[in-house]
């Protein structure tokens, strides 16, 4: 009874298994990686971080990753919002949703292989354009920035769409009908009614989609130029760990990778709080 009075009742103890799992799967590996990053092969405890930010071949990977992750995330949201708004009003919503999220079941490697066969120099897309006389020779759409961009877009859209759909389906249609009764057109209804209600959900969707895109590795290797424009930060960490066998440096790069993601996520959530502080959904009924 004394423990219950302090909030440690039987219901609270049900949280312990999940808490132990979080500690074992997330907190401990993060702490271990942080400590390992501070144990360089040579030099002071900050030597790995100093090496990373003093070598353009390493720190340029941050910009290369952001050039991929940010545009892909924004474009996924731009595509997901109107499609989700339309799908929620359709009769066969489950069927359409299943079709739209199908790419997420294929996996990154299978999508990359399909794009190589479709967009490659001898792929269907290039051969069709050459056959139609639209272009004189094959376009270079793989093993560069655009190949990775297309892969991230295909694999990331289903995730963004599902999260956006969950936000827009919580809006009471009566709110839009009331706005229409007062003479608001479709754009005015979206800007004044729908967008403020889904903005908190869009911010969370942006954060999760960005984190997913920022950790790009298979697409950058299979469809990009790992030594060139698409040498992302995850490739730098992989090379440090499995080519140089410098696990301390690899851990430092992973810590920097996490810090960059955390900074972007914090900025987005801070911006959301400035733009809108209301409820996270329209609440039906």
Tab-separated table of C-alpha atoms in Angstrom:
chain	number	residue	atom	x	y	z
A	1	UNK	CA	0.000	0.000	0.000
A	2	UNK	CA	2.899	2.369	0.707
A	3	UNK	CA	4.332	1.714	-2.783
A	4	UNK	CA	0.900	2.240	-4.357
A	5	UNK	CA	0.617	5.569	-2.590
A	6	UNK	CA	3.844	6.598	-4.323
A	7	UNK	CA	2.568	5.527	-7.741
A	8	UNK	CA	4.258	2.092	-7.824
A	9	UNK	CA	1.141	-0.052	-8.052
A	10	UNK	CA	0.639	-3.231	-10.081
A	11	UNK	CA	-0.407	-1.325	-13.201
A	12	UNK	CA	2.757	0.758	-13.117
A	13	UNK	CA	4.898	-2.368	-12.816
A	14	UNK	CA	3.535	-3.537	-16.183
A	15	UNK	CA	5.783	-0.897	-17.736
A	16	UNK	CA	8.924	-2.672	-16.495
A	17	UNK	CA	9.223	-5.250	-19.343
A	18	UNK	CA	9.028	-2.515	-21.975
A	19	UNK	CA	11.444	-0.353	-19.985
A	20	UNK	CA	13.956	-3.195	-19.745
A	21	UNK	CA	13.640	-3.830	-23.479
A	22	UNK	CA	14.316	-0.149	-24.231
A	23	UNK	CA	17.332	-0.152	-21.933
A	24	UNK	CA	18.711	-3.336	-23.483
A	25	UNK	CA	18.028	-2.559	-27.148
A	26	UNK	CA	18.520	1.204	-27.335
A	27	UNK	CA	20.046	2.874	-24.298
A	28	UNK	CA	22.895	0.404	-23.715
A	29	UNK	CA	24.002	0.229	-27.399
A	30	UNK	CA	23.923	4.032	-27.616
A	31	UNK	CA	25.961	4.433	-24.424
A	32	UNK	CA	28.425	1.759	-25.573
A	33	UNK	CA	28.831	3.449	-28.952
A	34	UNK	CA	29.354	6.849	-27.336
A	35	UNK	CA	32.047	5.504	-25.015
A	36	UNK	CA	33.705	3.632	-27.897
A	37	UNK	CA	33.774	6.812	-29.993
A	38	UNK	CA	35.795	8.490	-27.237
A	39	UNK	CA	38.481	5.791	-27.352
A	40	UNK	CA	40.416	6.509	-30.583
A	41	UNK	CA	43.334	4.450	-31.751
A	42	UNK	CA	45.622	7.416	-31.209
A	43	UNK	CA	45.342	10.883	-29.752
A	44	UNK	CA	43.071	12.516	-27.223
A	45	UNK	CA	39.504	11.441	-26.508
A	46	UNK	CA	38.135	13.853	-29.134
A	47	UNK	CA	40.526	12.695	-31.876
A	48	UNK	CA	37.857	10.848	-33.888
A	49	UNK	CA	35.585	13.885	-34.000
A	50	UNK	CA	38.507	16.155	-34.855
A	51	UNK	CA	39.487	13.835	-37.694
A	52	UNK	CA	35.947	13.772	-39.057
A	53	UNK	CA	35.468	17.557	-39.134
A	54	UNK	CA	38.967	18.242	-40.442
A	55	UNK	CA	38.670	15.885	-43.417
A	56	UNK	CA	36.397	17.140	-46.254
A	57	UNK	CA	36.102	13.580	-47.560
A	58	UNK	CA	34.358	12.722	-44.292
A	59	UNK	CA	32.378	15.803	-43.278
A	60	UNK	CA	31.064	16.393	-46.820
A	61	UNK	CA	29.026	13.219	-46.346
A	62	UNK	CA	26.659	15.175	-44.085
A	63	UNK	CA	25.744	17.569	-46.899
A	64	UNK	CA	25.488	14.700	-49.399
A	65	UNK	CA	23.060	12.878	-47.108
A	66	UNK	CA	20.966	15.989	-46.459
A	67	UNK	CA	20.770	16.688	-50.203
A	68	UNK	CA	19.064	13.323	-50.557
A	69	UNK	CA	17.028	13.035	-47.369
A	70	UNK	CA	15.434	16.504	-47.181
A	71	UNK	CA	14.075	16.766	-50.772
A	72	UNK	CA	12.818	13.177	-50.684
A	73	UNK	CA	11.033	13.765	-47.376
A	74	UNK	CA	9.406	16.994	-48.555
A	75	UNK	CA	8.312	15.462	-51.862
A	76	UNK	CA	6.867	12.426	-50.081
A	77	UNK	CA	4.747	14.720	-47.913
A	78	UNK	CA	3.654	16.822	-50.888
A	79	UNK	CA	2.501	13.654	-52.666
A	80	UNK	CA	1.033	11.947	-49.604
A	81	UNK	CA	-1.292	14.759	-48.487
A	82	UNK	CA	-3.484	15.108	-51.604
A	83	UNK	CA	-3.509	11.360	-52.209
A	84	UNK	CA	-4.522	10.668	-48.598
A	85	UNK	CA	-7.241	13.320	-48.767
A	86	UNK	CA	-8.635	11.663	-51.875
A	87	UNK	CA	-8.290	8.061	-50.711
A	88	UNK	CA	-10.172	8.704	-47.458
A	89	UNK	CA	-13.307	9.579	-49.478
A	90	UNK	CA	-13.191	6.544	-51.774
A	91	UNK	CA	-15.306	3.444	-51.335
A	92	UNK	CA	-12.496	0.934	-51.850
A	93	UNK	CA	-10.123	2.617	-49.415
A	94	UNK	CA	-8.569	-0.617	-48.157
A	95	UNK	CA	-7.776	-1.869	-51.655
A	96	UNK	CA	-6.224	1.427	-52.717
A	97	UNK	CA	-4.237	1.677	-49.504
A	98	UNK	CA	-2.885	-1.839	-50.021
A	99	UNK	CA	-1.771	-0.975	-53.554
A	100	UNK	CA	-0.100	2.257	-52.459
A	101	UNK	CA	1.835	0.671	-49.585
A	102	UNK	CA	2.899	-2.380	-51.597
A	103	UNK	CA	6.439	-1.036	-52.289
A	104	UNK	CA	7.209	-1.085	-48.570
A	105	UNK	CA	6.869	-4.886	-48.606
A	106	UNK	CA	9.413	-5.319	-51.405
A	107	UNK	CA	12.450	-4.110	-49.521
A	108	UNK	CA	15.132	-1.637	-50.518
A	109	UNK	CA	17.321	-4.142	-52.351
A	110	UNK	CA	14.497	-5.493	-54.525
A	111	UNK	CA	13.350	-1.957	-55.382
A	112	UNK	CA	16.930	-1.047	-56.318
A	113	UNK	CA	17.216	-4.098	-58.553
A	114	UNK	CA	13.940	-3.216	-60.245
A	115	UNK	CA	15.060	0.353	-60.863
A	116	UNK	CA	18.338	-0.862	-62.349
A	117	UNK	CA	16.358	-2.973	-64.834
A	118	UNK	CA	13.867	-0.179	-65.544
A	119	UNK	CA	15.987	2.979	-65.533
A	120	UNK	CA	19.363	1.536	-66.539
A	121	UNK	CA	21.020	2.320	-69.902
A	122	UNK	CA	19.423	-0.815	-71.377
A	123	UNK	CA	16.294	-0.630	-69.257
A	124	UNK	CA	12.720	-0.436	-70.488
A	125	UNK	CA	12.421	3.293	-69.900
A	126	UNK	CA	15.481	4.292	-71.927
A	127	UNK	CA	14.828	1.761	-74.673
A	128	UNK	CA	11.239	2.968	-75.022
A	129	UNK	CA	12.316	6.603	-75.321
A	130	UNK	CA	14.988	5.710	-77.885
A	131	UNK	CA	12.505	3.603	-79.859
A	132	UNK	CA	9.989	6.479	-79.868
A	133	UNK	CA	12.696	8.873	-81.053
A	134	UNK	CA	12.368	11.125	-78.013
A	135	UNK	CA	16.075	10.849	-77.183
A	136	UNK	CA	19.079	9.906	-79.267
A	137	UNK	CA	20.834	7.869	-76.600
A	138	UNK	CA	20.179	6.412	-73.151
A	139	UNK	CA	19.840	8.798	-70.224
A	140	UNK	CA	22.033	8.208	-67.185
A	141	UNK	CA	19.399	7.641	-64.491
A	142	UNK	CA	21.247	5.159	-62.279
A	143	UNK	CA	24.583	5.094	-60.474
A	144	UNK	CA	24.082	8.766	-59.675
A	145	UNK	CA	22.004	11.087	-57.488
A	146	UNK	CA	18.721	10.513	-59.317
A	147	UNK	CA	18.848	6.752	-59.028
A	148	UNK	CA	19.142	6.968	-55.244
A	149	UNK	CA	16.492	9.705	-55.147
A	150	UNK	CA	14.009	7.525	-57.036
A	151	UNK	CA	14.658	4.555	-54.758
A	152	UNK	CA	14.175	6.604	-51.588
A	153	UNK	CA	11.003	8.123	-52.990
A	154	UNK	CA	9.474	4.733	-53.829
A	155	UNK	CA	10.385	3.084	-50.531
A	156	UNK	CA	9.575	6.129	-48.392
A	157	UNK	CA	6.218	7.134	-49.862
A	158	UNK	CA	4.159	4.252	-48.393
A	159	UNK	CA	5.416	5.110	-44.909
A	160	UNK	CA	4.584	8.807	-45.303
A	161	UNK	CA	1.218	7.989	-46.895
A	162	UNK	CA	0.092	5.716	-44.066
A	163	UNK	CA	0.993	8.269	-41.407
A	164	UNK	CA	-0.696	11.069	-43.345
A	165	UNK	CA	-3.808	8.966	-43.938
A	166	UNK	CA	-4.136	8.355	-40.213
A	167	UNK	CA	-4.099	12.125	-39.669
A	168	UNK	CA	-6.600	13.116	-42.350
A	169	UNK	CA	-9.100	10.375	-41.495
A	170	UNK	CA	-9.484	11.891	-38.020
A	171	UNK	CA	-10.971	15.101	-39.431
A	172	UNK	CA	-14.725	15.398	-39.075
A	173	UNK	CA	-16.223	15.975	-42.575
A	174	UNK	CA	-18.740	18.322	-40.949
A	175	UNK	CA	-15.959	20.873	-40.487
A	176	UNK	CA	-15.327	21.057	-44.226
A	177	UNK	CA	-19.050	21.128	-44.936
A	178	UNK	CA	-19.480	24.035	-42.560
A	179	UNK	CA	-16.672	25.930	-44.282
A	180	UNK	CA	-18.197	25.207	-47.685
A	181	UNK	CA	-21.562	26.483	-46.436
A	182	UNK	CA	-19.875	29.786	-45.624
A	183	UNK	CA	-18.545	30.023	-49.195
A	184	UNK	CA	-15.017	28.660	-48.794
A	185	UNK	CA	-13.609	26.991	-51.914
A	186	UNK	CA	-11.497	23.820	-51.897
A	187	UNK	CA	-8.176	25.651	-51.387
A	188	UNK	CA	-9.597	27.848	-48.626
A	189	UNK	CA	-11.033	24.811	-46.848
A	190	UNK	CA	-7.683	23.046	-47.032
A	191	UNK	CA	-5.702	26.072	-45.838
A	192	UNK	CA	-8.029	27.165	-43.034
A	193	UNK	CA	-9.536	23.878	-41.834
A	194	UNK	CA	-7.602	20.780	-42.901
A	195	UNK	CA	-3.995	21.995	-42.768
A	196	UNK	CA	-4.101	23.351	-39.190
A	197	UNK	CA	-5.599	20.069	-37.992
A	198	UNK	CA	-3.110	17.786	-39.744
A	199	UNK	CA	-0.051	20.001	-39.218
A	200	UNK	CA	1.031	18.296	-35.959
A	201	UNK	CA	0.710	14.907	-37.652
A	202	UNK	CA	2.607	16.143	-40.711
A	203	UNK	CA	5.457	17.330	-38.513
A	204	UNK	CA	5.766	13.884	-36.931
A	205	UNK	CA	5.491	12.260	-40.374
A	206	UNK	CA	8.254	14.520	-41.661
A	207	UNK	CA	10.515	13.595	-38.747
A	208	UNK	CA	10.012	9.845	-39.101
A	209	UNK	CA	10.317	9.925	-42.896
A	210	UNK	CA	13.451	12.057	-42.667
A	211	UNK	CA	15.112	9.672	-40.219
A	212	UNK	CA	14.272	6.777	-42.539
A	213	UNK	CA	15.702	8.565	-45.582
A	214	UNK	CA	18.778	9.858	-43.738
A	215	UNK	CA	19.914	6.339	-42.923
A	216	UNK	CA	20.100	5.443	-46.619
A	217	UNK	CA	22.740	2.799	-47.353
A	218	UNK	CA	21.647	0.029	-49.769
A	219	UNK	CA	20.201	2.489	-52.297
A	220	UNK	CA	23.327	4.659	-52.193
A	221	UNK	CA	25.513	1.620	-52.868
A	222	UNK	CA	23.378	-0.127	-55.491
A	223	UNK	CA	21.958	2.861	-57.380
A	224	UNK	CA	24.351	5.665	-56.564
A	225	UNK	CA	28.024	6.559	-56.751
A	226	UNK	CA	29.461	5.493	-53.374
A	227	UNK	CA	32.730	7.316	-54.052
A	228	UNK	CA	31.093	10.392	-55.536
A	229	UNK	CA	27.897	12.406	-55.226
A	230	UNK	CA	26.044	9.812	-53.167
A	231	UNK	CA	28.752	9.019	-50.646
A	232	UNK	CA	26.429	9.394	-47.685
A	233	UNK	CA	27.442	9.368	-44.042
A	234	UNK	CA	26.354	5.753	-43.519
A	235	UNK	CA	28.863	4.695	-46.190
A	236	UNK	CA	31.590	6.594	-44.336
A	237	UNK	CA	30.707	4.735	-41.129
A	238	UNK	CA	30.699	1.396	-42.972
A	239	UNK	CA	34.099	2.054	-44.534
A	240	UNK	CA	35.592	3.078	-41.187
A	241	UNK	CA	34.316	-0.081	-39.519
A	242	UNK	CA	34.804	-2.762	-42.177
A	243	UNK	CA	37.525	-1.391	-44.453
A	244	UNK	CA	39.737	0.470	-41.979
A	245	UNK	CA	38.664	-1.721	-39.023
A	246	UNK	CA	38.483	1.430	-36.918
A	247	UNK	CA	35.361	0.776	-34.869
A	248	UNK	CA	36.028	3.787	-32.687
A	249	UNK	CA	35.905	6.130	-35.674
A	250	UNK	CA	32.832	4.333	-37.009
A	251	UNK	CA	31.102	4.877	-33.662
A	252	UNK	CA	32.021	8.567	-33.756
A	253	UNK	CA	30.522	8.888	-37.236
A	254	UNK	CA	27.371	7.132	-35.998
A	255	UNK	CA	27.147	9.600	-33.095
A	256	UNK	CA	27.497	12.521	-35.515
A	257	UNK	CA	24.858	10.960	-37.728
A	258	UNK	CA	22.475	10.745	-34.789
A	259	UNK	CA	23.234	14.327	-33.729
A	260	UNK	CA	22.407	15.675	-37.203
A	261	UNK	CA	19.113	13.776	-37.274
A	262	UNK	CA	18.249	14.966	-33.780
A	263	UNK	CA	18.961	18.579	-34.753
A	264	UNK	CA	16.656	18.412	-37.783
A	265	UNK	CA	13.898	16.687	-35.810
A	266	UNK	CA	14.169	19.227	-32.984
A	267	UNK	CA	14.010	22.116	-35.464
A	268	UNK	CA	10.879	20.706	-37.117
A	269	UNK	CA	9.110	20.102	-33.808
A	270	UNK	CA	10.090	23.575	-32.607
A	271	UNK	CA	8.730	25.090	-35.822
A	272	UNK	CA	5.498	23.153	-35.377
A	273	UNK	CA	5.027	24.612	-31.910
A	274	UNK	CA	5.396	28.107	-33.359
A	275	UNK	CA	2.901	27.549	-36.166
A	276	UNK	CA	0.203	25.626	-34.336
A	277	UNK	CA	-0.427	24.552	-30.750
A	278	UNK	CA	-3.938	23.145	-31.040
A	279	UNK	CA	-5.187	19.539	-31.041
A	280	UNK	CA	-3.512	16.891	-33.176
A	281	UNK	CA	-6.663	15.830	-34.993
A	282	UNK	CA	-10.132	16.895	-35.954
A	283	UNK	CA	-11.890	14.382	-33.665
A	284	UNK	CA	-15.005	12.860	-35.134
A	285	UNK	CA	-18.289	13.059	-33.351
